Amino acid sequence: MRKLGRSFFARPALAVCREILGKYIVRVCRGRKIIGKIVEVEAYSGPADRGSHAFGGKITARNKIMFEQGGLVYIYLIYGMYWLFNITTGRPGHPAAILIRAVEPVQGFSGREASGPGKFCKVFKLDKSFYGEDLTKSKRLWLEDNPEKIKVNRGPRIGIDYADPYWSKIPWRFWVKDNPYISK
DNA sequence: GTACAGATTGAG
DNA sequence: TCAATCTGTACT
């Protein structure tokens, strides 16, 4: 299976979003492989995005990785309890990332254990040690291609109602049509 | 320095 | 409906 390289991630977030659905994410932990098929993602792109941590182009210790090249891990703690896993996209200087919201079990776990951004990180044992990890070089976490054709649906993002009406409604959430493993 | 809300989740 | 409790931001 072909590993996804820099050229896949160094593109606009929305393009990566649509194409990353159906791809495999592989985690190696203590000699065992955990594999999931990505079935739900959201895009956060540009300094004008009210829902993004990079809104206004402001750089903080937490979000600075969003301003770097595509293919890096942006992981952060939310509500003091849950890790949320993002992959940066695009080119240096343009803050963009896509949030992995749900994956379908392939190997190493089962059921809907990864059907939600916080749950996914728990099952895949992802934490702050992955901050800035390069997915094109890492030996413990990477993505693999899948030639399978996927039917993609799109709609508004989740959990950002605080943003203004325009940004909270734009359809930057993508998921695999009729897949039972997307988050509720 | 204090106050508060958030890209969530599971329990009640 | 609420609490778990870290991080950034807007105040005093």
GROMACS .gro file of C-alpha atoms (C1' of nucleotides) in nm:
model
  208
    1MET     CA    1   0.000   0.000   0.000
    2ARG     CA    2   0.133   0.340  -0.098
    3LYS     CA    3   0.216   0.583   0.181
    4LEU     CA    4   0.083   0.935   0.132
    5GLY     CA    5   0.362   1.191   0.086
    6ARG     CA    6   0.411   1.565   0.107
    7SER     CA    7   0.243   1.642  -0.225
    8PHE     CA    8  -0.087   1.502  -0.093
    9PHE     CA    9  -0.094   1.739   0.206
   10ALA     CA   10   0.059   2.049   0.048
   11ARG     CA   11  -0.272   2.149  -0.111
   12PRO     CA   12  -0.579   2.349  -0.002
   13ALA     CA   13  -0.756   2.203   0.302
   14LEU     CA   14  -1.085   2.144   0.121
   15ALA     CA   15  -0.917   1.939  -0.152
   16VAL     CA   16  -0.732   1.727   0.104
   17CYS     CA   17  -1.054   1.686   0.302
   18ARG     CA   18  -1.245   1.532   0.014
   19GLU     CA   19  -0.963   1.299  -0.085
   20ILE     CA   20  -0.854   1.186   0.260
   21LEU     CA   21  -1.189   1.013   0.315
   22GLY     CA   22  -1.147   0.639   0.274
   23LYS     CA   23  -0.769   0.656   0.328
   24TYR     CA   24  -0.605   0.444   0.597
   25ILE     CA   25  -0.441   0.587   0.906
   26VAL     CA   26  -0.181   0.354   1.056
   27ARG     CA   27  -0.051   0.374   1.415
   28VAL     CA   28   0.231   0.155   1.540
   29CYS     CA   29   0.230   0.112   1.916
   30ARG     CA   30   0.449  -0.135   2.108
   31GLY     CA   31   0.503  -0.344   1.795
   32ARG     CA   32   0.130  -0.367   1.715
   33LYS     CA   33  -0.055  -0.194   1.434
   34ILE     CA   34  -0.378  -0.003   1.478
   35ILE     CA   35  -0.545   0.079   1.147
   36GLY     CA   36  -0.857   0.281   1.070
   37LYS     CA   37  -1.029   0.407   0.757
   38ILE     CA   38  -1.101   0.779   0.772
   39VAL     CA   39  -1.476   0.837   0.735
   40GLU     CA   40  -1.538   1.188   0.876
   41VAL     CA   41  -1.328   1.508   0.874
   42GLU     CA   42  -1.363   1.887   0.900
   43ALA     CA   43  -1.160   2.167   0.740
   44TYR     CA   44  -1.022   2.472   0.920
   45SER     CA   45  -0.858   2.704   0.676
   46GLY     CA   46  -0.718   3.054   0.666
   47PRO     CA   47  -0.702   3.352   0.905
   48ALA     CA   48  -1.061   3.453   0.811
   49ASP     CA   49  -1.214   3.128   0.943
   50ARG     CA   50  -1.404   3.221   1.259
   51GLY     CA   51  -1.407   2.860   1.374
   52SER     CA   52  -1.032   2.815   1.346
   53HIS     CA   53  -0.778   2.855   1.625
   54ALA     CA   54  -0.578   3.057   1.373
   55PHE     CA   55  -0.856   3.314   1.328
   56GLY     CA   56  -0.708   3.659   1.272
   57GLY     CA   57  -0.371   3.510   1.185
   58LYS     CA   58  -0.272   3.509   1.550
   59ILE     CA   59   0.003   3.264   1.641
   60THR     CA   60   0.011   3.104   1.986
   61ALA     CA   61   0.223   2.825   2.132
   62ARG     CA   62  -0.065   2.587   2.067
   63ASN     CA   63  -0.163   2.673   1.709
   64LYS     CA   64   0.175   2.768   1.557
   65ILE     CA   65   0.202   2.432   1.380
   66MET     CA   66  -0.097   2.534   1.165
   67PHE     CA   67   0.121   2.796   1.000
   68GLU     CA   68   0.381   2.544   0.887
   69GLN     CA   69   0.384   2.307   0.589
   70GLY     CA   70   0.122   2.039   0.524
   71GLY     CA   71   0.150   1.684   0.658
   72LEU     CA   72   0.227   1.768   1.021
   73VAL     CA   73   0.026   1.675   1.331
   74TYR     CA   74  -0.162   1.946   1.518
   75ILE     CA   75  -0.292   1.790   1.838
   76TYR     CA   76  -0.434   1.976   2.135
   77LEU     CA   77  -0.633   1.924   2.452
   78ILE     CA   78  -0.993   2.044   2.466
   79TYR     CA   79  -1.217   2.085   2.772
   80GLY     CA   80  -0.922   1.972   2.981
   81MET     CA   81  -0.988   1.609   2.892
   82TYR     CA   82  -0.980   1.516   2.526
   83TRP     CA   83  -0.714   1.527   2.257
   84LEU     CA   84  -0.823   1.639   1.912
   85PHE     CA   85  -0.612   1.526   1.619
   86ASN     CA   86  -0.557   1.746   1.312
   87ILE     CA   87  -0.333   1.726   1.007
   88THR     CA   88  -0.192   2.050   0.867
   89THR     CA   89  -0.242   2.121   0.498
   90GLY     CA   90  -0.124   2.372   0.242
   91ARG     CA   91   0.198   2.569   0.243
   92PRO     CA   92   0.399   2.753   0.510
   93GLY     CA   93   0.241   3.083   0.616
   94HIS     CA   94  -0.117   2.977   0.545
   95PRO     CA   95  -0.287   2.843   0.861
   96ALA     CA   96  -0.495   2.537   0.771
   97ALA     CA   97  -0.568   2.195   0.912
   98ILE     CA   98  -0.820   1.917   0.891
   99LEU     CA   99  -0.974   1.757   1.200
  100ILE     CA  100  -1.013   1.379   1.203
  101ARG     CA  101  -1.358   1.320   1.352
  102ALA     CA  102  -1.416   0.949   1.298
  103VAL     CA  103  -1.254   0.635   1.156
  104GLU     CA  104  -1.390   0.292   1.070
  105PRO     CA  105  -1.219  -0.007   1.236
  106VAL     CA  106  -0.981  -0.205   1.012
  107GLN     CA  107  -0.735  -0.355   1.260
  108GLY     CA  108  -0.662  -0.326   1.634
  109PHE     CA  109  -1.003  -0.208   1.757
  110SER     CA  110  -1.372  -0.260   1.680
  111GLY     CA  111  -1.722  -0.117   1.682
  112ARG     CA  112  -1.766   0.260   1.707
  113GLU     CA  113  -1.470   0.308   1.943
  114ALA     CA  114  -1.323   0.576   1.714
  115SER     CA  115  -1.649   0.747   1.611
  116GLY     CA  116  -1.571   1.092   1.751
  117PRO     CA  117  -1.259   1.312   1.754
  118GLY     CA  118  -1.184   1.256   2.125
  119LYS     CA  119  -1.257   0.883   2.106
  120PHE     CA  120  -1.036   0.842   1.800
  121CYS     CA  121  -0.736   0.984   1.987
  122LYS     CA  122  -0.800   0.759   2.283
  123VAL     CA  123  -0.816   0.440   2.073
  124PHE     CA  124  -0.510   0.535   1.867
  125LYS     CA  125  -0.318   0.640   2.179
  126LEU     CA  126  -0.245   0.987   2.044
  127ASP     CA  127  -0.131   1.261   2.280
  128LYS     CA  128   0.091   1.568   2.303
  129SER     CA  129   0.402   1.366   2.213
  130PHE     CA  130   0.273   1.368   1.853
  131TYR     CA  131   0.256   1.747   1.831
  132GLY     CA  132   0.444   1.845   1.513
  133GLU     CA  133   0.500   1.482   1.405
  134ASP     CA  134   0.571   1.463   1.030
  135LEU     CA  135   0.332   1.207   0.881
  136THR     CA  136   0.552   1.166   0.573
  137LYS     CA  137   0.851   1.060   0.784
  138SER     CA  138   0.716   0.913   1.108
  139LYS     CA  139   0.775   0.547   1.194
  140ARG     CA  140   0.480   0.531   1.435
  141LEU     CA  141   0.203   0.716   1.249
  142TRP     CA  142   0.129   0.762   0.879
  143LEU     CA  143  -0.142   0.749   0.612
  144GLU     CA  144  -0.180   0.496   0.333
  145ASP     CA  145  -0.359   0.533   0.003
  146ASN     CA  146  -0.678   0.347  -0.084
  147PRO     CA  147  -0.791   0.331  -0.446
  148GLU     CA  148  -1.149   0.252  -0.341
  149LYS     CA  149  -1.406   0.497  -0.474
  150ILE     CA  150  -1.588   0.681  -0.195
  151LYS     CA  151  -1.922   0.859  -0.199
  152VAL     CA  152  -1.871   1.187  -0.015
  153ASN     CA  153  -2.133   1.395   0.164
  154ARG     CA  154  -2.075   1.744   0.306
  155GLY     CA  155  -2.245   1.971   0.556
  156PRO     CA  156  -2.188   2.231   0.832
  157ARG     CA  157  -1.916   2.181   1.091
  158ILE     CA  158  -1.992   2.074   1.446
  159GLY     CA  159  -1.953   2.253   1.777
  160ILE     CA  160  -1.870   2.601   1.649
  161ASP     CA  161  -2.209   2.768   1.686
  162TYR     CA  162  -2.033   3.049   1.869
  163ALA     CA  163  -1.887   3.160   1.536
  164ASP     CA  164  -2.090   3.401   1.329
  165PRO     CA  165  -2.376   3.266   1.112
  166TYR     CA  166  -2.165   3.249   0.798
  167TRP     CA  167  -1.870   3.056   0.940
  168SER     CA  168  -2.079   2.823   1.156
  169LYS     CA  169  -2.284   2.715   0.855
  170ILE     CA  170  -2.037   2.673   0.571
  171PRO     CA  171  -2.023   2.307   0.466
  172TRP     CA  172  -1.666   2.222   0.559
  173ARG     CA  173  -1.745   1.888   0.721
  174PHE     CA  174  -1.708   1.586   0.496
  175TRP     CA  175  -1.805   1.226   0.559
  176VAL     CA  176  -1.847   0.896   0.378
  177LYS     CA  177  -2.208   0.859   0.264
  178ASP     CA  178  -2.412   0.604   0.463
  179ASN     CA  179  -2.113   0.497   0.673
  180PRO     CA  180  -2.223   0.371   1.019
  181TYR     CA  181  -1.898   0.475   1.189
  182ILE     CA  182  -1.929   0.854   1.162
  183SER     CA  183  -1.984   1.046   1.489
  184LYS     CA  184  -2.344   1.110   1.592
  185DG     C1'  185  -0.374   3.836   3.900
  186DT     C1'  186  -0.902   3.647   3.811
  187DA     C1'  187  -1.284   3.497   3.499
  188DC     C1'  188  -1.465   3.249   3.142
  189DA     C1'  189  -1.557   2.972   2.725
  190DG     C1'  190  -1.425   2.610   2.409
  191DA     C1'  191  -1.332   2.198   1.712
  192DT     C1'  192  -1.604   1.671   2.350
  193DT     C1'  193  -1.775   1.290   2.589
  194DG     C1'  194  -2.029   0.978   2.899
  195DA     C1'  195  -2.307   0.959   3.285
  196DG     C1'  196  -2.767   1.093   3.514
  197DT     C1'  197  -2.832   1.867   3.171
  198DC     C1'  198  -2.370   1.857   3.377
  199DA     C1'  199  -1.912   1.794   3.513
  200DA     C1'  200  -1.458   1.653   3.381
  201DT     C1'  201  -1.048   2.063   3.422
  202DC     C1'  202  -0.631   2.255   3.012
  203DT     C1'  203  -0.540   2.665   2.722
  204DG     C1'  204  -0.594   3.114   2.536
  205DT     C1'  205  -0.799   3.557   2.581
  206DA     C1'  206  -1.011   3.950   2.802
  207DC     C1'  207  -1.053   4.171   3.150
  208DT     C1'  208  -0.902   4.402   3.670
   0.00000   0.00000   0.00000
